[in-house]
Coordinates of C-alpha atoms and ligand atoms in Angstrom, one line a residue:
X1 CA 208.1 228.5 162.1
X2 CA 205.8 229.5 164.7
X3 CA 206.1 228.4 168.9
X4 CA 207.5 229.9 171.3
X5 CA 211.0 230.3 173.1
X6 CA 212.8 227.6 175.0
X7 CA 212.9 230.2 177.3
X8 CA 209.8 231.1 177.7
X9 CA 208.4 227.9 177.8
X10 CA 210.5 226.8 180.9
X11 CA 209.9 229.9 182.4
X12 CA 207.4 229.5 185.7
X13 CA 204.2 231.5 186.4
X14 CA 204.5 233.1 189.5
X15 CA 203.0 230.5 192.0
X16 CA 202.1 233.0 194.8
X17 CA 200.4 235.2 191.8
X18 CA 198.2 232.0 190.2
X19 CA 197.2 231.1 194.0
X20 CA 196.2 234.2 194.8
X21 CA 193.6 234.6 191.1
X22 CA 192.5 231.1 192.0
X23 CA 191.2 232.6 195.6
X24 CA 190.0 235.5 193.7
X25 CA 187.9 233.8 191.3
X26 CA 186.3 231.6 194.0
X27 CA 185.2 234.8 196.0
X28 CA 184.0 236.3 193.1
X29 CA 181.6 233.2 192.4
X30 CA 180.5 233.9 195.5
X31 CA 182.5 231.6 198.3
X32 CA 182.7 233.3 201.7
X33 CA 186.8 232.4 201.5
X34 CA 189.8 233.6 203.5
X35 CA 192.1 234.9 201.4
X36 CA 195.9 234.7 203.1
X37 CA 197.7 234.3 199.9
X38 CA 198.5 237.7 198.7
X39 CA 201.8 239.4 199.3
X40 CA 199.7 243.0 199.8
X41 CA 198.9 245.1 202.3
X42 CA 194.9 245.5 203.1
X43 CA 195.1 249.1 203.9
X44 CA 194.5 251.5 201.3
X45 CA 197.4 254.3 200.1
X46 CA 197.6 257.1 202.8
X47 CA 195.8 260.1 201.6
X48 CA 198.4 262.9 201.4
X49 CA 200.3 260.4 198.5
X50 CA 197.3 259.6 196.9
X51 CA 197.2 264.2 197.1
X52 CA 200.1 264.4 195.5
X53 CA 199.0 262.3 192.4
X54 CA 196.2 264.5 191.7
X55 CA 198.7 267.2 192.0
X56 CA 201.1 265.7 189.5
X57 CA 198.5 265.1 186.7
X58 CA 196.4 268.3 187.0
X59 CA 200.0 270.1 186.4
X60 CA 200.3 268.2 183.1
X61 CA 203.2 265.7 184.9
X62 CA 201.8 263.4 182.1
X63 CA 204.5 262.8 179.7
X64 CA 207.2 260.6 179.6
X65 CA 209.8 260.0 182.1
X66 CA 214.1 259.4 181.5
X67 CA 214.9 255.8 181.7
X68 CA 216.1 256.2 185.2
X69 CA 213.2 258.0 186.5
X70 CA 212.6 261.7 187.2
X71 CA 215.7 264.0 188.5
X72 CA 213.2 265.2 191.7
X73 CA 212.3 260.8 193.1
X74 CA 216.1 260.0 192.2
X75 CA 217.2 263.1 194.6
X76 CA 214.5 261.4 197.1
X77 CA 215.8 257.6 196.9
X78 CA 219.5 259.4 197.5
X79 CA 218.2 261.3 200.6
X80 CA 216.1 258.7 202.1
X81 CA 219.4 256.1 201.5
X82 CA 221.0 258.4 203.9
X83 CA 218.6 259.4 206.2
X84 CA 217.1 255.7 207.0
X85 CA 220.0 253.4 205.6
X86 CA 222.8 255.7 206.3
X87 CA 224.3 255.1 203.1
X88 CA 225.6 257.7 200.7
X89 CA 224.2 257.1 197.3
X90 CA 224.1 259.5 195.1
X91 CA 221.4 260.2 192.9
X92 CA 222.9 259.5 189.9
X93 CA 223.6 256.2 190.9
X94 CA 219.9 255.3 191.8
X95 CA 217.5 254.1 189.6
X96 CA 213.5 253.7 189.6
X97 CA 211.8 250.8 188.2
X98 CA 208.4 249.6 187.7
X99 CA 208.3 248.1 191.1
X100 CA 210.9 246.1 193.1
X101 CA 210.3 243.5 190.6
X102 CA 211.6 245.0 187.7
X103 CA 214.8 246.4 189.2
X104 CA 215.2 242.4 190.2
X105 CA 214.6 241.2 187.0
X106 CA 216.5 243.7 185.0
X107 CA 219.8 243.5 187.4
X108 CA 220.1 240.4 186.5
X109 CA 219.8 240.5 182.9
X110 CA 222.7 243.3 183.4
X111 CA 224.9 241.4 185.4
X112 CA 224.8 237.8 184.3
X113 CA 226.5 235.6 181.7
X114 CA 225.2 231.9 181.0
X115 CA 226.4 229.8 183.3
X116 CA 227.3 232.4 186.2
X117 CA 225.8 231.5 189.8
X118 CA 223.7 233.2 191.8
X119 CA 222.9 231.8 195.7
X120 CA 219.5 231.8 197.0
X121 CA 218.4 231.3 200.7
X122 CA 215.8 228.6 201.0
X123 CA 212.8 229.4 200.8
X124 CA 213.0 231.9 198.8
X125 CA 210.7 234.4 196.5
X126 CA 209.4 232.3 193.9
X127 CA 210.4 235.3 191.3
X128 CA 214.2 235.0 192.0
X129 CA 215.9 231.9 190.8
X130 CA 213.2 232.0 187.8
X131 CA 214.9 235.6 186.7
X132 CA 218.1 234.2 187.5
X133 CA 217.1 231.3 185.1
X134 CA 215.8 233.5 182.8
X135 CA 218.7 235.8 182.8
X136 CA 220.9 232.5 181.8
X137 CA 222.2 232.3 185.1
X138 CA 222.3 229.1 187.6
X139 CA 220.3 229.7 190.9
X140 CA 222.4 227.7 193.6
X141 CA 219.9 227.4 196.6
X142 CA 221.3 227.3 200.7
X143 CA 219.1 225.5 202.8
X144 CA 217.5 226.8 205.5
X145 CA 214.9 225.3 208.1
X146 CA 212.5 226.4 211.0
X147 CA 214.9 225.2 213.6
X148 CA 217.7 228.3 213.0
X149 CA 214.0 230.7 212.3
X150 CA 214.9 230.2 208.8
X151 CA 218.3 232.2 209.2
X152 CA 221.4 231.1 207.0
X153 CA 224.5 230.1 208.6
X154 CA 227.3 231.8 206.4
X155 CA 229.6 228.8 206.7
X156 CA 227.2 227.3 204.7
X157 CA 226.7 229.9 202.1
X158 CA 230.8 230.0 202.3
X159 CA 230.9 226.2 201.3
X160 CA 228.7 227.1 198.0
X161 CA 230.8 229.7 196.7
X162 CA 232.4 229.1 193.5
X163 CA 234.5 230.7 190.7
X164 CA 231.2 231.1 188.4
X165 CA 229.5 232.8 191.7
X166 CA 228.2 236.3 190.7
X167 CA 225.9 237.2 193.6
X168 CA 224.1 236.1 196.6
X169 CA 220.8 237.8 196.8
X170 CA 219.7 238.5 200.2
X171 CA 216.2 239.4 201.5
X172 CA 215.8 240.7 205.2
X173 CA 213.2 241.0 206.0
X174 CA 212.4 237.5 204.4
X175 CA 209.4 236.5 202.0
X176 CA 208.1 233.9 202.7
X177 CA 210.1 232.9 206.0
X178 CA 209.5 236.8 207.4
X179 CA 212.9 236.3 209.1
X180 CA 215.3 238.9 209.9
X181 CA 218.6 238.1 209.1
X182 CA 220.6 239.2 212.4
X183 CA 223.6 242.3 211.7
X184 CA 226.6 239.2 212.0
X185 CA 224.9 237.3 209.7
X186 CA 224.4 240.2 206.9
X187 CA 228.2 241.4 207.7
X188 CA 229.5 237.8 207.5
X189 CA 227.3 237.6 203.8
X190 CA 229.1 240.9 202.4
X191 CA 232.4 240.0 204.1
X192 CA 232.3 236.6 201.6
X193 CA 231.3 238.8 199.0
X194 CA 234.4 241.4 199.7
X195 CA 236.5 238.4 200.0
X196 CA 235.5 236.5 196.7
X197 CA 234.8 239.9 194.4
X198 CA 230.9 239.1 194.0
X199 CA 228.2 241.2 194.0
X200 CA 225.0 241.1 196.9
X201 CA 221.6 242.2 195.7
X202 CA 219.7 243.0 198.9
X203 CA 216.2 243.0 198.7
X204 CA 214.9 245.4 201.4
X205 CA 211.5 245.6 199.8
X206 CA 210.3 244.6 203.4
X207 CA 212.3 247.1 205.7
X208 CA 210.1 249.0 207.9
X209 CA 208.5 246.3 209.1
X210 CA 210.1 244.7 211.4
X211 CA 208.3 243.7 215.0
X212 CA 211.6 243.0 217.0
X213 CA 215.5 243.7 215.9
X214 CA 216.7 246.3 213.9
X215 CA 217.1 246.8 210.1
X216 CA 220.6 246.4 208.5
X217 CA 221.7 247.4 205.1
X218 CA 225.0 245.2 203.8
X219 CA 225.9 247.9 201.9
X220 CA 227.6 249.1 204.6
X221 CA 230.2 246.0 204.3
X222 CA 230.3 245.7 200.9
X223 CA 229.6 249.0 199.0
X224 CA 231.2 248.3 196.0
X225 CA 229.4 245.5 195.6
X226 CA 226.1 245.8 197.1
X227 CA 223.1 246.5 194.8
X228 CA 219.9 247.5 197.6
X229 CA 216.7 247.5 196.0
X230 CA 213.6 248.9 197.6
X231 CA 209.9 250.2 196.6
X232 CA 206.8 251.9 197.4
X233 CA 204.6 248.4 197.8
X234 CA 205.2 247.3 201.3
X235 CA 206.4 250.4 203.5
X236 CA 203.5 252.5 201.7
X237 CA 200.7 250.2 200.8
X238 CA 201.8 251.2 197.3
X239 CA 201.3 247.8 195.2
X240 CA 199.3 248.9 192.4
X241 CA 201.7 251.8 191.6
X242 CA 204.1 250.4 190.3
X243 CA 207.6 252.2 191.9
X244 CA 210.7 250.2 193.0
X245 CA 213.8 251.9 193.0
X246 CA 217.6 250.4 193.6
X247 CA 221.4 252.1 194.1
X248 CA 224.3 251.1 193.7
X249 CA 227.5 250.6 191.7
X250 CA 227.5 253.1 188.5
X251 CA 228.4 250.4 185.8
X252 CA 225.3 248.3 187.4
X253 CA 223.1 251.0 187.6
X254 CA 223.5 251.9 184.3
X255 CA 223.0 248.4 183.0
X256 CA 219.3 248.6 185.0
X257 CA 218.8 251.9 183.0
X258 CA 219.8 250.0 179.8
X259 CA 217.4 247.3 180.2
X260 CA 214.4 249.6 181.5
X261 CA 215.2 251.9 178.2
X262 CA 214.8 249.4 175.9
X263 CA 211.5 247.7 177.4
X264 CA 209.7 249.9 179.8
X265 CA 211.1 253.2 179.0
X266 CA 210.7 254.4 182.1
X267 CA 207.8 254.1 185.4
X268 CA 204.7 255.9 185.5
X269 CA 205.7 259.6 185.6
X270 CA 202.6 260.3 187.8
X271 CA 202.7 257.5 190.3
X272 CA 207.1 258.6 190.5
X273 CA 205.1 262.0 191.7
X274 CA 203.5 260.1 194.4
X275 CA 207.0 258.8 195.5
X276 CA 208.4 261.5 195.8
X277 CA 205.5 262.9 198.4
X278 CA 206.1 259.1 200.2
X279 CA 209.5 259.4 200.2
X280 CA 210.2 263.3 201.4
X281 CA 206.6 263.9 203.8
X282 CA 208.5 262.0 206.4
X283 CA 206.4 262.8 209.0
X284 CA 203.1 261.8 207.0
X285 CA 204.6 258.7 205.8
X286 CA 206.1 257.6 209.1
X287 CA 202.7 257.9 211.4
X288 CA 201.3 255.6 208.7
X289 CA 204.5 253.1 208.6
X290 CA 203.8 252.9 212.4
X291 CA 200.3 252.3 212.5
X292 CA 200.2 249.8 209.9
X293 CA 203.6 248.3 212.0
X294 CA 201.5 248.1 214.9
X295 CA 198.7 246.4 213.6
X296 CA 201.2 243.7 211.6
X297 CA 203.2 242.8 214.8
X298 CA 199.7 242.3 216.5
X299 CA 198.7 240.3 214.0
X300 CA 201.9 238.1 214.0
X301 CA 201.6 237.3 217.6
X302 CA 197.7 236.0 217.2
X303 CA 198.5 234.3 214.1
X304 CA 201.9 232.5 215.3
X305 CA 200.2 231.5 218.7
X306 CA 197.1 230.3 217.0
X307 CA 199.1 228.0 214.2
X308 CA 201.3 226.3 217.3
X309 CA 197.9 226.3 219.2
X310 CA 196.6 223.9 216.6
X311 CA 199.6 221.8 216.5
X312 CA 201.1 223.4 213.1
X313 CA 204.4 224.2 214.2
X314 CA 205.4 227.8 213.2
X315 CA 208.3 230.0 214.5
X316 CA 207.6 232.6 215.3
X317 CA 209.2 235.7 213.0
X318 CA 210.2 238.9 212.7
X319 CA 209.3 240.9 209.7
X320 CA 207.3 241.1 207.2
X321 CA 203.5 239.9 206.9
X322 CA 204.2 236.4 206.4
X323 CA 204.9 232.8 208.8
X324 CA 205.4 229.4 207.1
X325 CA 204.1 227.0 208.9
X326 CA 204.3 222.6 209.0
X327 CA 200.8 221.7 207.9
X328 CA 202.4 218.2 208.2
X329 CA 199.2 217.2 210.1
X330 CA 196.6 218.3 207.6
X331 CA 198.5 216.2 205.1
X332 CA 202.4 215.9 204.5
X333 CA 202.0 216.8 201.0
X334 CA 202.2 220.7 201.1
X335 CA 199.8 221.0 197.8
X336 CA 197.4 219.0 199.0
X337 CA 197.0 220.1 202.7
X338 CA 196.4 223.6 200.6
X339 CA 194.1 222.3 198.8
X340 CA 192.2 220.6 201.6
X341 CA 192.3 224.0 203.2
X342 CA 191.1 225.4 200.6
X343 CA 188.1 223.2 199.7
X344 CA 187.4 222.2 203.5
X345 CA 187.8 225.4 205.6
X346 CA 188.1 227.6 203.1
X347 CA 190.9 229.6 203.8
X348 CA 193.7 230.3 201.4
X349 CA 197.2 229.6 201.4
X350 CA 200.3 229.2 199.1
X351 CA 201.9 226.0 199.5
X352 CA 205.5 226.2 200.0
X353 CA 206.6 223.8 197.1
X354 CA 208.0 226.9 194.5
X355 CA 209.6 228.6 197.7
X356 CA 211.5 225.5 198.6
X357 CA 209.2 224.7 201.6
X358 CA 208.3 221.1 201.8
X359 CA 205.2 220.5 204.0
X360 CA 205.2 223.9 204.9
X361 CA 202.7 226.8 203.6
X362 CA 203.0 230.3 203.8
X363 CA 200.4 232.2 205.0
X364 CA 200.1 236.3 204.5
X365 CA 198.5 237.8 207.6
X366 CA 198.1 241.2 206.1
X367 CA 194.3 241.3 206.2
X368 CA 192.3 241.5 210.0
X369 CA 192.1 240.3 213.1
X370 CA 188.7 239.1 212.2
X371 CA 190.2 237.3 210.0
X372 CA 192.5 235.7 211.0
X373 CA 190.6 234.3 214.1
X374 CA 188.0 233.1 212.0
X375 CA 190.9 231.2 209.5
X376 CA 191.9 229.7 212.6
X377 CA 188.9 228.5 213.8
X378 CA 188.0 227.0 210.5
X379 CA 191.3 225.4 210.2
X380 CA 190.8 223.8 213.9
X381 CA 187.7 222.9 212.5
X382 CA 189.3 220.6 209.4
X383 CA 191.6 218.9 212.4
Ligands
PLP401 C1 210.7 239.7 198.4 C2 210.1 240.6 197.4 N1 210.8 241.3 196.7 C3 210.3 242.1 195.7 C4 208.9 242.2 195.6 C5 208.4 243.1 194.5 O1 207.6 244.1 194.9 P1 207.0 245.2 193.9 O2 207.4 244.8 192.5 O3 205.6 245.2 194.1 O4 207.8 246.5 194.3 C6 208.1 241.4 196.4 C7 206.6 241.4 196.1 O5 205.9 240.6 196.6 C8 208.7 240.6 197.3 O6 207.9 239.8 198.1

């Protein structure tokens, strides 16, 4: 009989992916709109990565890779785990993906029984309690609010714990809060997870951009039981190639392998190339990580003043290229103060309802200054 899964069909669309083709479409029509929607960085790939592509596929690099990526990337996720992270993770117990998103998706297909419980920090990424769903797995969501700068407060977390708990995932840098989750707040996290034998999946995607405080890798507290998953998207303006990467325990690692060998097969073997270039031309990669740094935390300060300016109350953040903000006064509804934003001043936003963000939106400021001035005028402009 034909139709399709019950899983599928409660399965989400990506929120923050259908927003962001709705902004494209209209700028494509022609509509001089303000995109802030996209999770992406506006520069383009530094050059000498870019280099090392070309490279790759004029030397024939063009067949297929192991399930775990090639030996030369896995060498440069162990080596950069110890040289930025200060974590010792061998190679064979890395793995690369086809982004962040896959090693995500398949580390919970490889850890999780129906039923099992995974915590989430509200507001999350849309993406993870639909993989945990997915997976057969329960999300179980902490709340969070712009009073603490959308930081959890472990006691909490503590109080959700249960026997079916499999793993907390934690992302610090934070999408879409762009909080940074202070050290005693990560060690506390991992010190629960030490204490009641589950695993944490920490989502470092974000890393390197942080404006004030200092990266902090739970790992270090819970190493048996810490998955850290990375990628080339954020740090390297790398969305469009594809390349996460995660390491951890063997037995989990192996069970990401598993998954990728019987769907993907493996990443791109020419963009894993690329990687390799981002990963070991530190000095090439880090003058770009800085500049684009510099111009984020710029950014972040017009954007954050400019919001409270207006009356939209929005604390100001750490990390990442994102700040939710109360768009309470445009209309209490979240969806439809987007909306109005949309059709009124033309600027584009995500509202906050699949993050677990009531009356809040999130808005990306990876694109200009330019831009982001004018978004804010247009927005006074609708108040
Ligand atoms: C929190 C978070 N994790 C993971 C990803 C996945 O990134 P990619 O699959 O592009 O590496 C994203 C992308 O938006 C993200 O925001």
């Amino acid at each position: 009989m034909r139709g399709l899964s019950q899983r599928i069909r409660s399965l989400k669309p990506s929120a923050t992916v259908a927003v962001n083709a709705k902004a494209l479409e209209l700028r494509r029509q022609g509509v001089d709109l303000i995109a802030m929607t996209a999770g992406e960085p506006d520069f383009d790939t530094p050059q000498h990565i870019k280099d090392a592509a070309a490279r790759a596929m004029a030397a024939g690099k063009t067949k297929y890779a192991p399930p775990a990526g090639i030996p030369e990337l896995r060498e440069a996720i162990s080596a950069k785990f110890k040289r930025e992270n200060a974590l010792e993770i061998p190679p064979e117990q890395t793995v690369v993906t086809v982004g962040g998103k896959q090693a995500l998706f398949n580390l919970f297909q490889a850890i999780l029984d129906p039923g099992d419980e995974v915590i989430v920090i509200a507001p999350y990424w849309v993406s993870y309690p639909e993989m945990v769903r997915f997976a057969g797995g329960n999300p179980v969501a902490v709340a969070t609010g712009p009073e603490s700068g959308f930081i959890p407060d472990p006691d909490e977390i503590a109080h959700k714990v249960t026997p079916r708990t499999k793993a907390i995932v934690v992302n610090s840098p934070g999408n879409p809060t762009g909080a940074v989750y202070p050290k005693e707040v990560l060690t506390a996290i991992a010190d629960l997870a030490n204490q009641h034998d589950f695993y944490v999946i920490s989502d470092e995607i974000y890393e390197h951009l942080i404006y004030e405080g200092e990266h902090f890798s739970p790992a270090h507290v819970a190493p048996d039981r810490t998955i850290t998953v990375n990628g080339a998207a954020k740090a390297y303006a790398m969305t469009g190639w594809r390349i996460g990467y995660a390491g951890g325990p063997k037995d989990v690692i192996k069970g990401v392998i598993d998954v990728s060998s019987q769907s993907t097969t493996s990443p791109d073997t020419i963009a894993q190339w690329a990687m390799v270039e981002a990963l070991n031309n530190v000095e090439e990669s880090g003058k770009f990580i800085a500049m684009a740094r510099e111009a984020y935390r710029r950014r972040r300060d017009l954007i954050v003043k400019g919001l409270n300016d207006l009356g939209l109350s929005t604390p100001r953040v750490n990390g990442a290229f994102y700040v939710l903000s109360d768009v309470s006064k445009i209309d209490p509804d979240e969806n439809k103060a987007a909306l109005k934003m949309l059709e009124e001043a033309k600027v584009a936003v995500v509202p906050g309802t699949d993050f677990a963000a009531p009356h809040h939106v999130r808005f990306s400021y990876a694109t200009s200054q330019e831009n982001i001035k004018k978004a804010l005028e247009r927005i006074g402009a609708i108040l």
